[in-house]
Amino acid sequence: MITLGIESSCDETSCALLENSNKLLSNVTATSLAKHQAFGGVVPEIASRHTLEHIDRVYVASLKKAHKQAKDIDLIAVTYGPGLIGSLLVGVSFAKALALALDIPLIGVNHLQAHVYANFLGRRMPGKPFLGLVVSGGHTSIVRFHKGVFKELAITRDDACGEAFDKVAKILGLGYPGGPVIEKKALLGDPESIRFRCGQFKNSYDFSFSGIKTAVLYYVQKSKNVKKELANICASFQKSVVDDVVTKTIRVAQAENIDLIVVGGGVSANSFFRDELKERAARAGKKVFFPLFEHSLDNGAMIARAGYALFKQGKRSDLTLSAVPSLGFK
Ligand code: KG4
Ligand code: ZN
C-alpha cells in the first residue's frame, strides 16, 4: 500500500511516498525559509504563496524520486492543522482534488500527532502506552499515547519552546530561525554564566517561556558588550530551556509510570537537548526515541506515516475536510 503524505502547515511544502508503514520511497521538501529571514519570522502570505507556487512541482518530484506514478498511490494523507490558514488550505485543496481525481481515500492528519509518528518511520509502534513530547515552533506539549489516543498532560501557557529560541535570536540580532543559530553560538559559551529561569506552576507541569525571553531582553539592554557576551547568553538560555523541558518530561513520565519517551518537533533537532534528555532519562530508567534529524523538522514523511496509522485504525476523511489553524493535539 502506498501513501502520499502532504505537509504545508507553515514555511515548508513537502510530499512523501511511503510504502506500507515503514518503507520511505521519497520525501521532497521546498522551503520558503530564506524569504522570511529579512522579517525575523514567518510572513504567512509569503509562505502560502510559496506553497501555492511549488506544491505541484514537489508532488511530481516525490513521484519521480520514488519511481512511481499517480496511479500507484492508494491513500492521500494531508496536514489539516494546526498551522497557517493560507498554507494549510493550499495543501488540503491540493489533496482533495487529487483524491477526487484518482478516486482514492483521503485522510486529514493532525500535524502535532504526526511529529510523534515521525519516530515510527523505520521503527515499530510500541504496544504499551508511551509519552509523546512535541517541541516545535508553535507548540510545546507532553501527551500520553495509547492505542491511537492522545491525552494532553502538559502544555505551554504562552510561547512555544521553538518560538522562545526564535524570539531570543531576534533580540540578539541572529536572524530566523533561532534554534540552529543559538545552538551553534552556545557551543562557545558557558551555560552556567548567567541565570535565566523558565516559568513554573504549582501542581502542574505546564510550560512558560515568555518570561525567559523578557529576561534575555532586559539582560541585553543592560549589557555593556552584547557581542562579547553573545555565546554565554546563548549557552545559558539554551541550558535553562532544555533543563526545564527535560526535568518536566521526566517528572511526567515518572508520575504516569511510563518508561518510553517519544520526541518530535523542530527543537528535537538540537543536539544539546538530545544529549541531555537521553542522559537524564537513562538515569531515571526511561528510554527515549528521537526521529531522524531529517524528520525532526516539518516533512511529508511524518504525515504519510501518521495517515497510514489512522487509516489502519479505520479513520477516513471526506471532501468536506478543511483547514483548522488552531487545532490542538486532538
Ligand atoms: O516543527 P517545526 O519545523 O515547525 C513547527 O511545527 O513549528 O519547528 C520549527 C522550530 C523553530 O522555532 C526553530 O527555531 C526550532 O524548531 N528549531 C530548533 C533547532 N532547529 C529548529 N530549536 C533549537 N535547536 C535547533 N537546532
Ligand atoms: Zn512542525
Coordinates of C-alpha atoms and ligand atoms in Angstrom, one line a residue:
M1 CA 0.0 0.0 0.0
I2 CA 1.4 3.4 -1.0
T3 CA 0.5 6.6 1.0
L4 CA 1.2 10.1 -0.3
G5 CA 1.9 12.5 2.7
I6 CA 1.4 16.2 2.1
E7 CA 2.7 18.8 4.6
S8 CA 2.1 22.5 4.2
S9 CA 1.3 23.9 7.6
C10 CA 4.0 26.6 7.7
D11 CA 7.0 27.5 5.6
E12 CA 7.7 24.0 4.2
T13 CA 5.9 22.3 1.3
S14 CA 6.7 18.6 1.4
C15 CA 5.4 15.5 -0.3
A16 CA 6.5 11.9 0.6
L17 CA 5.6 8.5 -0.6
L18 CA 5.6 5.7 2.0
E19 CA 5.1 2.0 1.2
N20 CA 3.2 0.3 4.0
S21 CA 4.2 1.5 7.4
N22 CA 7.9 1.7 7.1
K23 CA 9.5 1.9 3.6
L24 CA 10.0 5.6 2.8
L25 CA 10.3 5.9 -1.0
S26 CA 10.7 9.7 -1.2
N27 CA 10.4 12.8 0.8
V28 CA 10.8 16.0 -1.1
T29 CA 10.6 19.4 0.6
A30 CA 10.7 23.0 -0.7
T31 CA 11.1 25.7 1.9
S32 CA 10.4 29.5 1.8
L33 CA 12.7 30.0 4.8
A34 CA 15.1 32.3 3.0
K35 CA 12.3 34.6 2.0
H36 CA 11.3 35.2 5.7
Q37 CA 14.7 35.8 7.1
A38 CA 14.7 39.6 6.5
F39 CA 11.5 39.8 8.6
G40 CA 12.8 37.9 11.6
G41 CA 9.9 35.4 11.4
V42 CA 7.5 33.7 9.0
V43 CA 5.3 36.0 6.9
P44 CA 2.1 34.0 6.3
E45 CA 1.3 35.5 2.9
I46 CA 4.8 34.7 1.6
A47 CA 4.6 31.2 3.0
S48 CA 1.2 30.4 1.4
R49 CA 2.2 31.9 -2.0
H50 CA 5.4 29.8 -1.9
T51 CA 3.3 26.7 -1.2
L52 CA 0.9 27.5 -4.0
E53 CA 3.8 28.0 -6.5
H54 CA 5.7 24.9 -5.5
I55 CA 3.2 22.2 -4.4
D56 CA 2.7 20.6 -7.9
R57 CA 6.5 20.5 -8.6
V58 CA 7.2 19.0 -5.2
Y59 CA 4.4 16.4 -5.7
V60 CA 5.8 15.4 -9.2
A61 CA 9.4 15.2 -7.8
S62 CA 8.2 12.9 -5.0
L63 CA 6.7 10.5 -7.5
K64 CA 9.8 10.7 -9.7
K65 CA 12.2 10.0 -6.8
A66 CA 10.1 7.0 -5.7
H67 CA 9.9 5.7 -9.4
K68 CA 6.1 5.7 -9.1
Q69 CA 3.1 7.2 -11.0
A70 CA 0.0 8.8 -9.7
K71 CA -2.0 5.6 -10.3
D72 CA 0.3 3.8 -7.8
I73 CA -0.9 5.9 -4.9
D74 CA -3.5 4.2 -2.6
L75 CA -4.1 6.8 0.1
I76 CA -3.6 10.6 0.5
A77 CA -2.7 12.0 3.9
V78 CA -2.6 15.7 4.4
T79 CA -2.0 18.1 7.3
Y80 CA -5.2 19.9 8.1
G81 CA -4.0 21.8 11.2
P82 CA -2.6 23.4 13.3
G83 CA -0.7 25.9 11.2
L84 CA -1.1 29.0 9.0
I85 CA -4.5 29.1 7.3
G86 CA -3.3 30.0 3.8
S87 CA -0.6 27.4 3.7
L88 CA -2.9 24.7 5.1
L89 CA -5.6 25.5 2.6
V90 CA -3.3 25.0 -0.3
G91 CA -2.2 21.6 0.9
V92 CA -5.8 20.5 1.8
S93 CA -7.2 21.7 -1.5
F94 CA -4.5 20.0 -3.5
A95 CA -5.0 16.7 -1.6
K96 CA -8.8 16.8 -2.0
A97 CA -8.5 17.5 -5.8
L98 CA -6.0 14.6 -6.2
A99 CA -8.1 12.2 -4.1
L100 CA -11.2 13.0 -6.2
A101 CA -9.3 12.7 -9.5
L102 CA -7.6 9.4 -8.5
D103 CA -10.7 8.2 -6.7
I104 CA -8.7 7.1 -3.6
P105 CA -9.3 7.6 0.1
L106 CA -8.2 10.8 1.9
I107 CA -7.2 11.3 5.5
G108 CA -6.7 14.6 7.3
V109 CA -3.7 14.4 9.7
N110 CA -3.0 16.5 12.9
H111 CA 0.4 18.0 12.5
L112 CA 1.3 17.6 16.2
Q113 CA 0.4 14.0 16.3
A114 CA 2.5 13.5 13.1
H115 CA 5.6 14.8 14.8
V116 CA 5.2 11.9 17.2
Y117 CA 4.6 9.4 14.4
A118 CA 7.8 10.7 12.7
N119 CA 9.5 8.3 15.2
F120 CA 7.8 5.3 13.7
L121 CA 9.3 5.7 10.2
G122 CA 11.6 2.6 10.4
R123 CA 10.5 1.6 13.9
R124 CA 7.7 -0.5 15.2
M125 CA 4.9 1.3 17.2
P126 CA 5.0 0.2 20.8
G127 CA 2.1 -1.7 22.2
K128 CA 2.4 -0.1 25.6
P129 CA 1.4 3.5 26.4
F130 CA 4.2 6.0 25.9
L131 CA 4.9 9.7 26.4
G132 CA 5.0 12.0 23.4
L133 CA 6.9 15.2 23.8
V134 CA 6.4 17.8 20.9
V135 CA 8.7 20.8 21.0
S136 CA 8.2 22.9 17.9
G137 CA 7.9 26.5 16.7
G138 CA 4.2 26.6 17.6
H139 CA 3.7 24.0 20.3
T140 CA 5.2 22.5 23.5
S141 CA 3.2 19.6 24.7
I142 CA 3.6 16.4 26.7
V143 CA 1.0 13.8 25.8
R144 CA 0.2 10.2 26.8
F145 CA -0.3 8.0 23.8
H146 CA -2.1 4.6 23.9
K147 CA -3.8 2.7 21.0
G148 CA -4.1 5.7 18.8
V149 CA -5.5 8.0 21.5
F150 CA -3.6 11.1 22.7
K151 CA -4.2 12.7 26.1
E152 CA -2.6 16.0 26.8
L153 CA -0.7 16.1 30.2
A154 CA 1.2 19.4 29.9
I155 CA 1.2 22.4 27.5
T156 CA 2.8 25.8 27.2
R157 CA 0.7 28.6 28.6
D158 CA 2.3 31.2 26.4
D159 CA 5.2 30.9 23.9
A160 CA 6.3 27.6 22.5
C161 CA 9.8 26.3 23.0
G162 CA 11.0 26.9 19.5
E163 CA 9.3 30.3 19.5
A164 CA 11.4 31.2 22.5
F165 CA 14.5 30.3 20.6
D166 CA 13.3 32.4 17.6
K167 CA 12.4 35.4 19.8
V168 CA 15.7 35.3 21.7
A169 CA 17.6 35.1 18.4
K170 CA 15.7 38.1 17.1
I171 CA 16.6 40.1 20.3
L172 CA 20.2 39.1 19.7
G173 CA 20.1 40.0 16.0
L174 CA 20.8 36.4 14.9
G175 CA 18.0 36.1 12.3
Y176 CA 15.4 33.4 11.8
P177 CA 15.0 30.5 12.6
G178 CA 16.6 31.0 16.0
G179 CA 17.2 27.4 17.2
P180 CA 20.0 26.3 14.9
V181 CA 22.0 29.6 15.3
I182 CA 21.6 29.7 19.1
E183 CA 22.7 26.1 19.3
K184 CA 25.8 26.9 17.3
K185 CA 26.7 30.0 19.3
A186 CA 26.1 28.2 22.6
L187 CA 28.9 25.8 21.8
L188 CA 31.4 28.5 22.5
G189 CA 29.7 29.8 25.7
D190 CA 29.5 28.9 29.4
P191 CA 26.0 27.6 30.2
E192 CA 26.4 28.4 33.9
S193 CA 27.5 32.0 33.4
I194 CA 24.0 33.7 33.5
R195 CA 20.9 32.6 35.4
F196 CA 17.8 32.7 33.3
R197 CA 14.7 30.9 34.5
C198 CA 11.7 29.4 32.8
G199 CA 8.2 29.7 34.3
Q200 CA 6.9 27.2 36.9
F201 CA 3.4 26.5 38.1
K202 CA 2.0 24.9 41.3
N203 CA 0.6 21.4 40.8
S204 CA 1.2 21.5 37.1
Y205 CA 4.0 20.5 34.7
D206 CA 2.9 23.2 32.2
F207 CA 5.5 25.3 30.5
S208 CA 6.0 29.1 30.2
F209 CA 8.8 30.6 28.0
S210 CA 7.7 34.2 27.7
G211 CA 9.4 35.3 30.9
I212 CA 12.8 33.9 30.0
K213 CA 12.6 35.7 26.6
T214 CA 11.9 39.0 28.5
A215 CA 14.7 38.2 31.0
V216 CA 17.1 37.9 28.0
L217 CA 15.8 41.2 26.6
Y218 CA 16.5 43.0 29.9
Y219 CA 19.9 41.4 30.2
V220 CA 20.8 42.5 26.6
Q221 CA 19.5 46.1 27.3
K222 CA 21.8 46.3 30.4
S223 CA 24.8 44.6 28.9
K224 CA 27.8 46.8 28.1
N225 CA 29.1 44.4 25.4
V226 CA 26.5 42.1 23.9
K227 CA 28.8 40.9 21.2
K228 CA 31.4 39.7 23.8
E229 CA 28.7 38.0 25.9
L230 CA 26.8 36.5 23.0
A231 CA 28.0 32.9 23.4
N232 CA 27.4 33.0 27.1
I233 CA 23.8 34.4 26.7
C234 CA 23.0 31.7 24.1
A235 CA 24.5 28.9 26.2
S236 CA 22.8 30.0 29.4
F237 CA 19.4 30.5 27.7
Q238 CA 19.6 27.1 25.9
K239 CA 20.6 25.3 29.1
S240 CA 17.8 26.8 31.0
V241 CA 15.1 25.9 28.4
V242 CA 16.5 22.4 27.9
D243 CA 16.7 21.8 31.6
D244 CA 13.1 22.8 32.1
V245 CA 11.8 20.6 29.3
V246 CA 13.9 17.6 30.3
T247 CA 13.0 17.9 34.0
K248 CA 9.3 18.3 33.4
T249 CA 9.2 15.5 30.9
I250 CA 10.9 13.0 33.2
R251 CA 8.7 14.0 36.1
V252 CA 5.5 13.4 34.0
A253 CA 6.9 10.1 32.8
Q254 CA 7.5 9.1 36.5
A255 CA 4.1 10.3 37.6
E256 CA 2.4 8.4 34.8
N257 CA 4.6 5.3 35.3
I258 CA 5.7 5.3 31.6
D259 CA 9.1 4.1 30.6
L260 CA 9.3 5.3 27.0
I261 CA 9.5 9.0 25.8
V262 CA 9.0 9.7 22.1
V263 CA 10.2 13.2 21.0
G264 CA 9.2 15.3 17.9
G265 CA 9.2 18.8 16.5
G266 CA 11.9 21.2 15.3
V267 CA 13.6 21.7 18.7
S268 CA 14.3 17.9 18.8
A269 CA 17.0 18.6 16.1
N270 CA 19.0 20.3 18.9
S271 CA 21.9 18.0 19.9
F272 CA 22.4 19.5 23.3
F273 CA 18.7 18.8 24.0
R274 CA 19.0 15.3 22.7
D275 CA 22.1 14.5 24.8
E276 CA 20.6 16.0 28.0
L277 CA 17.3 14.1 27.6
K278 CA 19.0 10.8 26.7
E279 CA 21.4 11.0 29.7
R280 CA 18.9 12.1 32.3
A281 CA 16.1 9.8 31.1
A282 CA 18.6 6.9 31.2
R283 CA 19.4 7.8 34.8
A284 CA 15.7 7.7 35.6
G285 CA 15.4 4.3 33.9
K286 CA 13.5 5.7 30.9
K287 CA 14.1 5.1 27.2
V288 CA 13.9 7.9 24.6
F289 CA 13.2 7.8 20.9
F290 CA 14.1 10.7 18.6
P291 CA 13.2 10.9 14.9
L292 CA 16.0 11.0 12.4
F293 CA 17.3 14.6 12.1
E294 CA 15.7 15.0 8.7
H295 CA 12.3 14.0 10.2
S296 CA 12.6 16.4 13.1
L297 CA 11.6 19.4 11.1
D298 CA 8.3 19.6 9.1
N299 CA 8.1 16.9 6.4
G300 CA 5.7 14.9 4.3
A301 CA 7.1 11.6 5.5
M302 CA 5.7 12.0 9.1
I303 CA 2.3 12.9 7.6
A304 CA 2.3 9.8 5.4
R305 CA 3.3 7.7 8.5
A306 CA 0.5 9.2 10.7
G307 CA -2.0 8.9 7.8
Y308 CA -1.2 5.2 7.3
A309 CA -1.7 4.5 11.0
L310 CA -5.0 6.4 11.1
F311 CA -6.2 4.6 8.0
K312 CA -5.4 1.2 9.6
Q313 CA -7.4 2.4 12.7
G314 CA -10.3 2.8 10.3
K315 CA -10.3 6.5 10.1
R316 CA -11.2 8.4 6.9
S317 CA -11.9 12.0 5.8
D318 CA -14.2 13.1 3.0
L319 CA -14.2 16.1 0.7
T320 CA -15.6 18.4 3.3
L321 CA -12.2 18.3 5.0
S322 CA -11.0 21.8 5.7
A323 CA -8.0 23.5 7.4
V324 CA -8.2 24.0 11.2
P325 CA -5.4 26.5 12.0
S326 CA -5.8 26.3 15.8
L327 CA -6.2 22.5 16.1
G328 CA -5.0 21.1 19.4
F329 CA -3.5 17.7 19.9
K330 CA -6.9 16.0 19.4
Ligands
KG4_1 O1 8.5 21.5 13.9 P1 9.0 22.7 13.2 O2 9.8 22.5 11.9 O3 7.8 23.6 12.8 C1 6.7 23.8 13.6 O4 5.8 22.9 13.5 O5 6.6 24.8 14.3 O6 9.8 23.6 14.2 C2 10.4 24.8 13.9 C3 11.0 25.3 15.2 C4 11.6 26.7 15.1 O7 11.1 27.5 16.2 C5 13.1 26.5 15.2 O8 13.8 27.6 15.8 C6 13.2 25.3 16.0 O9 12.1 24.5 15.6 N1 14.5 24.6 15.8 C7 15.4 24.5 16.8 C8 16.5 23.8 16.2 N2 16.2 23.6 14.8 C9 14.9 24.1 14.7 N3 15.4 24.8 18.1 C10 16.5 24.5 18.8 N4 17.6 24.0 18.3 C11 17.7 23.6 17.0 N5 18.8 23.0 16.5
ZN2 ZN 6.1 21.1 13.0

